[in-house]
Amino acid sequence: MKLLNLFKKKKPNIIMILIDGGGRQDALNLVPFYQELIKDSTFFSSLITYAPYSISSLHALFAGMYGNVNGVNGYYKSYNFDKKNVFALTQYLKEAGYYTELDFVIEDVIPAQGFDKIRTFGKDDEKDIDLVQRHSEILNQIKDKKPFFVFLDYNKIALKLQPLVIKKYTDFSEEYFKNKEKNFSTYVKLVEESADHIKKILDKIKELGLYEDSIIIIFSDHGSSVGDRIGEKVYGVYLYDYTINCWAYLIGNSMPKGVEIKKQLRHIDIMPTILDILKIKQKEGYKPIQGKSFLSFLNGKEEDRIAYSETGGLGGPTPSPDVHNIQSVRTNVWKLVYNKTNKKKELYNLEQDKEENNNLAGKGLEIEDKLWKELQEINEEHKKINEMYKTKL
């Protein structure tokens, strides 16, 4: 199937639904609806986020580039997004004739440029919000603004973790880290609730007659700890797979169904994939998109890609909220993590050690040197791009 030829006659609507914080693979595997959804979609089961928290993760997605290039490489740096030199996804879509709308819990988590309308449901009201009703009403209001792009935020996992974990425990609370099984069970229930939301919204999309003419992307921006590592009660502190190895469903009447792509891709690949489907070329004069379309995977031509991630925690043993201090490079088999604060390296064989308990750094393995060199080359690439565009991050 040649996806590039699917939408010659008219542009598809694009509906993106974020399951904030729902990225844990082991929880997703226990929810029947999400497993059934694979039958109606292309499922990307190893989608690596740039950062294990929403602000940097979503800015990277909308820019198609890492935070060290787009400017958002820290918890408090959404203001630093390089608007002058980065042309965001919604700006491309706006130029292509799309009506664009965002519904998110708060402002500044996603780049604002290119949106026709931004709605927010603030923290004071969010507990009482019926998101099924809210998202259904939004879809009903924009259904005739074709083609449209809409981004909907399901934030209930992160919201309910606030009283259950975030405000109740510290990153070192013994009570929390000794009850991983109980914590995991609670998290699975939250993921199950998100599945009920998605089912109802997909039904609404079909009821409104939008399913046939839309590309629907359901994805998570990051996962969450359930007490996996002392020092990280939820997310943003470390770069282990329970927070950075996420997932996405690509759904559409003309899209492949019942397909699972197991090789790793990156959040920064989503933007260039949308542009590729729409045959939109990157604009000259702006920082280069670092992501790469994954249409080749949908057409059966898979390849290996390096995934780069960063974080700088609000808490934990080496907090660095202003700028990221922990980096990782990941292949389909190996991951190297480097903490710039304490100079510690970690190396894991992800096939043999899925929970990343056996640190092989310093054991003389050739792959460590190879990945270390890869990390240095990525850092140098970011530096050169910023020098070329005279930006200081």
Coordinates of C-alpha atoms in Angstrom, one line a residue:
M1 CA 0.0 0.0 0.0
K2 CA 1.5 3.4 -1.0
L3 CA 0.3 5.8 1.7
L4 CA 1.7 8.8 -0.2
N5 CA -1.1 8.3 -2.8
L6 CA -4.0 8.0 -0.4
F7 CA -5.1 11.6 -0.1
K8 CA -4.8 13.0 -3.6
K9 CA -8.4 14.2 -3.8
K10 CA -8.7 15.9 -0.4
K11 CA -6.7 16.6 2.7
P12 CA -7.6 14.4 5.7
N13 CA -8.6 15.9 9.1
I14 CA -5.9 15.2 11.7
I15 CA -7.1 14.4 15.2
M16 CA -4.4 13.9 17.9
I17 CA -5.4 12.6 21.4
L18 CA -2.8 12.7 24.1
I19 CA -2.9 10.2 27.0
D20 CA -0.8 12.3 29.3
G21 CA 1.5 10.1 31.4
G22 CA 0.0 6.8 30.1
G23 CA 3.1 5.5 28.4
R24 CA 4.0 2.4 30.4
Q25 CA 4.0 -0.6 28.1
D26 CA 3.4 -3.1 30.9
A27 CA 0.2 -1.4 31.9
L28 CA -1.0 -0.9 28.3
N29 CA -0.6 -4.7 27.8
L30 CA -3.1 -5.4 30.5
V31 CA -6.0 -3.3 29.1
P32 CA -8.1 -5.3 26.7
F33 CA -9.4 -2.3 24.7
Y34 CA -6.0 -1.1 23.9
Q35 CA -5.0 -4.5 22.7
E36 CA -8.1 -4.8 20.6
L37 CA -7.4 -1.3 19.1
I38 CA -4.4 -2.7 17.3
K39 CA -6.7 -4.6 15.0
D40 CA -8.0 -1.2 13.7
S41 CA -4.7 0.6 13.6
T42 CA -1.0 0.7 13.0
F43 CA 0.5 0.3 16.5
F44 CA 3.9 1.7 17.3
S45 CA 4.9 -0.1 20.5
S46 CA 8.3 1.5 20.9
L47 CA 8.0 5.3 20.5
I48 CA 10.8 7.0 22.4
T49 CA 10.1 10.4 23.9
Y50 CA 12.7 13.1 24.0
A51 CA 11.9 13.9 27.6
P52 CA 9.9 12.1 30.2
Y53 CA 7.6 15.0 31.0
S54 CA 5.1 16.9 29.0
I55 CA 6.6 20.3 28.4
S56 CA 9.8 19.2 26.6
S57 CA 8.3 16.1 25.1
L58 CA 5.5 18.0 23.3
H59 CA 7.6 20.9 22.2
A60 CA 10.0 18.4 20.6
L61 CA 7.0 16.7 18.9
F62 CA 5.6 19.9 17.5
A63 CA 9.0 21.1 16.3
G64 CA 10.2 17.7 15.0
M65 CA 13.5 18.3 16.8
Y66 CA 15.1 17.9 20.2
G67 CA 15.0 20.5 22.9
N68 CA 18.6 21.4 22.6
V69 CA 17.7 22.8 19.2
N70 CA 14.2 24.1 19.7
G71 CA 15.1 25.7 23.0
V72 CA 12.9 23.8 25.4
N73 CA 15.5 21.7 27.2
G74 CA 14.4 22.2 30.8
Y75 CA 11.2 22.2 32.9
Y76 CA 11.0 26.0 33.1
K77 CA 12.0 26.7 29.5
S78 CA 8.7 26.7 27.4
Y79 CA 9.3 30.5 27.1
N80 CA 12.6 29.7 25.4
F81 CA 11.0 28.0 22.4
D82 CA 12.9 29.4 19.4
K83 CA 9.9 30.9 17.5
K84 CA 12.1 32.8 15.2
N85 CA 14.0 29.8 13.8
V86 CA 11.5 26.9 14.3
F87 CA 8.5 26.4 12.1
A88 CA 6.0 24.3 14.1
L89 CA 3.7 21.6 12.9
T90 CA 0.6 23.8 13.2
Q91 CA 2.3 26.5 11.2
Y92 CA 2.8 24.1 8.3
L93 CA -0.8 22.9 8.6
K94 CA -2.1 26.5 8.7
E95 CA -0.2 27.3 5.5
A96 CA -1.7 24.2 3.9
G97 CA -5.2 25.4 4.6
Y98 CA -6.0 23.7 7.9
Y99 CA -8.1 25.1 10.7
T100 CA -6.1 24.3 13.9
E101 CA -7.4 24.0 17.4
L102 CA -5.8 23.0 20.8
D103 CA -7.6 21.9 24.0
F104 CA -5.1 21.5 26.9
V105 CA -5.2 21.7 30.6
I106 CA -2.9 24.8 30.8
E107 CA -1.1 27.1 28.4
D108 CA 2.6 26.9 27.3
V109 CA 3.0 23.1 27.3
I110 CA 2.6 23.1 23.5
P111 CA 3.9 25.8 21.1
A112 CA 1.1 28.3 20.5
Q113 CA 2.0 29.5 17.0
G114 CA -0.1 28.3 14.2
F115 CA -3.3 27.6 16.3
D116 CA -6.5 29.3 15.3
K117 CA -7.9 28.7 18.7
I118 CA -6.5 27.5 22.0
R119 CA -8.8 26.4 24.8
T120 CA -7.7 25.6 28.3
F121 CA -9.4 24.0 31.3
G122 CA -7.5 25.4 34.3
K123 CA -6.3 23.5 37.3
D124 CA -9.0 25.0 39.5
D125 CA -11.7 23.4 37.4
E126 CA -10.2 20.3 35.9
K127 CA -11.4 17.8 38.6
D128 CA -15.0 18.5 37.6
I129 CA -14.5 18.4 33.8
D130 CA -16.2 15.7 31.9
L131 CA -13.6 15.2 29.2
V132 CA -15.8 12.9 27.1
Q133 CA -18.4 15.6 26.9
R134 CA -15.9 18.4 26.4
H135 CA -14.0 16.6 23.6
S136 CA -17.3 15.5 21.9
E137 CA -18.5 19.1 21.9
I138 CA -15.3 20.4 20.4
L139 CA -15.4 17.8 17.6
N140 CA -19.0 18.7 16.9
Q141 CA -18.1 22.4 16.7
I142 CA -15.3 22.0 14.3
K143 CA -16.6 19.1 12.2
D144 CA -17.4 21.4 9.2
K145 CA -14.1 23.3 9.3
K146 CA -12.5 20.9 6.9
P147 CA -9.7 20.2 6.8
F148 CA -9.0 20.6 10.5
F149 CA -6.3 19.7 13.0
V150 CA -7.3 19.3 16.6
F151 CA -5.2 18.3 19.6
L152 CA -7.1 16.9 22.6
D153 CA -5.6 16.4 26.0
Y154 CA -6.7 13.5 28.3
N155 CA -5.0 14.5 31.5
K156 CA -6.8 12.3 34.1
I157 CA -3.8 10.0 34.7
A158 CA -1.5 12.9 35.7
L159 CA -4.4 14.6 37.6
K160 CA -5.3 11.6 39.7
L161 CA -1.6 10.9 40.5
Q162 CA -1.4 14.3 42.2
P163 CA -3.2 13.3 45.5
L164 CA -2.3 9.6 45.2
V165 CA 1.4 10.0 44.8
I166 CA 2.8 13.4 43.8
K167 CA 1.5 15.4 46.8
K168 CA 1.6 12.4 49.2
Y169 CA 5.1 11.2 48.9
T170 CA 8.7 12.4 48.3
D171 CA 11.1 10.9 45.7
F172 CA 12.5 8.9 48.6
S173 CA 9.5 7.9 50.6
E174 CA 10.1 4.3 51.9
E175 CA 6.3 3.6 52.1
Y176 CA 5.8 4.3 48.4
F177 CA 8.8 2.4 47.0
K178 CA 8.0 -0.7 49.1
N179 CA 4.6 -1.1 47.6
K180 CA 5.4 -1.3 43.8
E181 CA 2.7 -4.0 43.2
K182 CA 0.0 -1.9 44.8
N183 CA 1.2 1.3 43.0
F184 CA 1.2 -0.6 39.6
S185 CA -2.3 -1.8 40.2
T186 CA -3.5 1.8 40.8
Y187 CA -1.7 2.9 37.6
V188 CA -3.3 0.2 35.5
K189 CA -6.7 1.3 36.7
L190 CA -6.0 4.8 35.5
V191 CA -4.9 3.5 32.1
E192 CA -8.1 1.5 31.9
E193 CA -10.1 4.7 32.5
S194 CA -8.2 6.4 29.6
A195 CA -9.2 3.4 27.4
D196 CA -12.9 4.1 28.2
H197 CA -12.4 7.7 27.2
I198 CA -10.8 6.8 23.9
K199 CA -13.5 4.3 23.1
K200 CA -16.2 6.9 23.5
I201 CA -14.3 9.6 21.5
L202 CA -13.7 7.2 18.6
D203 CA -17.5 6.4 18.7
K204 CA -18.2 10.1 18.5
I205 CA -15.8 10.5 15.6
K206 CA -17.7 7.8 13.7
E207 CA -21.1 9.3 14.7
L208 CA -20.0 12.7 13.3
G209 CA -18.9 11.1 10.0
L210 CA -15.3 12.1 10.5
Y211 CA -13.7 8.6 10.7
E212 CA -13.5 8.1 6.9
D213 CA -11.8 11.4 6.2
S214 CA -9.4 11.6 9.2
I215 CA -6.0 10.5 10.5
I216 CA -6.3 9.8 14.2
I217 CA -3.2 9.6 16.3
I218 CA -3.6 8.4 19.9
F219 CA -0.4 8.5 21.8
S220 CA 1.3 9.1 25.2
D221 CA 4.1 11.7 25.9
H222 CA 5.7 9.7 28.7
G223 CA 5.2 7.0 31.2
S224 CA 5.4 7.0 35.0
S225 CA 7.3 5.3 37.8
V226 CA 5.3 3.1 40.2
G227 CA 8.2 2.9 42.6
D228 CA 10.6 1.3 40.1
R229 CA 13.6 3.3 41.2
I230 CA 14.2 5.2 44.5
G231 CA 14.5 8.8 43.6
E232 CA 11.7 9.0 41.1
K233 CA 8.1 8.7 42.4
V234 CA 6.5 9.5 39.1
Y235 CA 8.5 10.9 36.1
G236 CA 11.1 13.4 34.9
V237 CA 14.0 12.3 37.1
Y238 CA 15.5 9.4 35.2
L239 CA 15.6 8.0 31.6
Y240 CA 14.6 4.4 32.2
D241 CA 12.2 2.8 29.8
Y242 CA 9.2 2.9 32.1
T243 CA 9.0 6.6 31.3
I244 CA 10.7 7.1 27.9
N245 CA 9.5 4.0 25.9
C246 CA 6.0 5.1 24.9
W247 CA 3.4 4.1 22.2
A248 CA 1.1 5.4 19.5
Y249 CA -1.8 4.3 17.4
L250 CA -2.2 5.6 13.9
I251 CA -5.8 5.1 12.7
G252 CA -7.5 6.0 9.5
N253 CA -9.8 4.4 7.0
S254 CA -7.0 4.1 4.4
M255 CA -4.2 3.2 7.0
P256 CA -2.9 -0.3 7.5
K257 CA -4.8 -2.2 10.2
G258 CA -3.6 -4.9 12.5
V259 CA 0.0 -3.9 12.1
E260 CA 2.5 -3.5 15.0
I261 CA 5.8 -1.7 14.4
K262 CA 8.2 -3.0 17.1
K263 CA 11.3 -1.3 16.0
Q264 CA 11.9 2.0 17.9
L265 CA 10.8 5.3 16.5
R266 CA 10.8 8.7 18.1
H267 CA 8.2 11.4 19.0
I268 CA 10.2 13.8 16.8
D269 CA 9.3 11.5 13.8
I270 CA 5.5 12.2 14.1
M271 CA 5.7 15.7 12.7
P272 CA 7.7 14.8 9.5
T273 CA 5.3 11.8 9.1
I274 CA 2.3 14.1 9.0
L275 CA 4.1 16.4 6.5
D276 CA 5.1 13.4 4.4
I277 CA 1.5 12.2 4.2
L278 CA 0.4 15.6 3.1
K279 CA 3.4 16.1 0.8
I280 CA 4.4 19.3 2.6
K281 CA 8.1 20.1 2.2
Q282 CA 10.2 21.6 5.0
K283 CA 10.5 25.4 4.7
E284 CA 13.9 26.8 4.0
G285 CA 15.4 29.3 6.4
Y286 CA 14.4 27.5 9.5
K287 CA 16.3 25.1 11.8
P288 CA 16.3 21.6 10.2
I289 CA 13.7 19.0 11.3
Q290 CA 15.6 16.2 13.0
G291 CA 12.8 13.7 12.9
K292 CA 12.3 11.4 10.0
S293 CA 9.0 10.3 8.5
F294 CA 8.0 6.7 9.4
L295 CA 6.1 6.1 6.2
S296 CA 8.8 3.7 5.1
F297 CA 7.9 1.5 8.1
L298 CA 4.3 1.5 7.0
N299 CA 5.4 0.5 3.5
G300 CA 7.4 -2.4 4.9
K301 CA 10.9 -0.8 4.8
E302 CA 12.1 -0.7 8.4
E303 CA 15.4 0.7 9.5
D304 CA 17.3 1.2 12.7
R305 CA 17.1 4.6 14.3
I306 CA 19.0 6.1 17.2
A307 CA 16.7 7.7 19.9
Y308 CA 18.1 10.6 22.0
S309 CA 16.5 11.5 25.3
E310 CA 17.2 14.0 28.1
T311 CA 15.8 15.1 31.4
G312 CA 16.6 17.3 34.4
G313 CA 14.4 16.5 37.3
L314 CA 12.5 18.8 39.6
G315 CA 13.5 16.4 42.4
G316 CA 15.4 13.2 42.8
P317 CA 19.1 12.7 43.7
T318 CA 20.5 15.2 41.0
P319 CA 17.7 17.7 40.3
S320 CA 18.3 20.2 37.5
P321 CA 15.0 21.8 36.5
D322 CA 16.5 24.8 34.6
V323 CA 18.4 22.7 32.1
H324 CA 18.7 19.0 31.4
N325 CA 21.6 17.2 33.0
I326 CA 20.9 13.5 32.1
Q327 CA 21.2 12.2 28.5
S328 CA 20.7 8.9 26.8
V329 CA 21.1 7.3 23.4
R330 CA 19.1 4.2 22.7
T331 CA 19.1 1.6 19.9
N332 CA 16.7 -1.3 19.6
V333 CA 18.9 -3.4 21.9
W334 CA 21.2 -1.0 23.9
K335 CA 20.9 2.1 25.9
L336 CA 23.6 4.4 27.3
V337 CA 22.7 6.9 30.0
Y338 CA 25.0 9.7 31.1
N339 CA 24.5 12.0 34.1
K340 CA 26.5 15.2 33.6
T341 CA 26.2 16.2 37.3
N342 CA 27.8 13.1 38.8
K343 CA 29.6 11.9 35.7
K344 CA 27.9 8.5 36.0
K345 CA 27.4 6.2 33.0
E346 CA 24.9 3.4 32.7
L347 CA 24.7 0.8 30.0
Y348 CA 21.9 -1.7 29.5
N349 CA 21.1 -4.6 27.2
L350 CA 17.4 -4.0 26.7
E351 CA 16.7 -7.5 25.2
Q352 CA 18.3 -9.3 28.1
D353 CA 17.6 -6.8 30.9
K354 CA 14.2 -5.2 30.3
E355 CA 14.0 -3.6 33.7
E356 CA 17.5 -2.1 33.4
N357 CA 18.9 -3.6 36.6
N358 CA 22.3 -4.8 35.4
N359 CA 24.5 -1.8 34.6
L360 CA 27.2 -2.9 32.1
A361 CA 29.1 0.4 32.0
G362 CA 32.8 0.1 32.6
K363 CA 32.8 -3.6 31.6
G364 CA 34.9 -3.0 28.5
L365 CA 32.1 -3.6 26.0
E366 CA 32.7 -2.2 22.6
I367 CA 29.1 -0.9 22.3
E368 CA 29.7 1.5 25.2
D369 CA 32.4 3.3 23.3
K370 CA 30.2 3.3 20.1
L371 CA 27.2 4.8 21.9
W372 CA 29.4 7.3 23.8
K373 CA 30.7 8.5 20.5
E374 CA 27.1 8.7 19.2
L375 CA 26.2 10.9 22.1
Q376 CA 29.1 13.3 21.6
E377 CA 28.2 13.6 17.9
I378 CA 24.6 14.4 18.7
N379 CA 25.8 17.1 21.2
E380 CA 28.1 18.5 18.5
E381 CA 25.3 18.5 15.9
H382 CA 23.0 20.5 18.3
K383 CA 25.8 23.0 18.9
K384 CA 26.5 23.5 15.2
I385 CA 22.8 24.1 14.4
N386 CA 22.5 26.7 17.1
E387 CA 25.7 28.4 16.0
M388 CA 24.4 28.5 12.5
Y389 CA 21.2 30.3 13.6
K390 CA 23.0 32.4 16.2
T391 CA 20.9 31.0 19.1
K392 CA 22.1 30.5 22.6
L393 CA 20.2 28.0 24.7

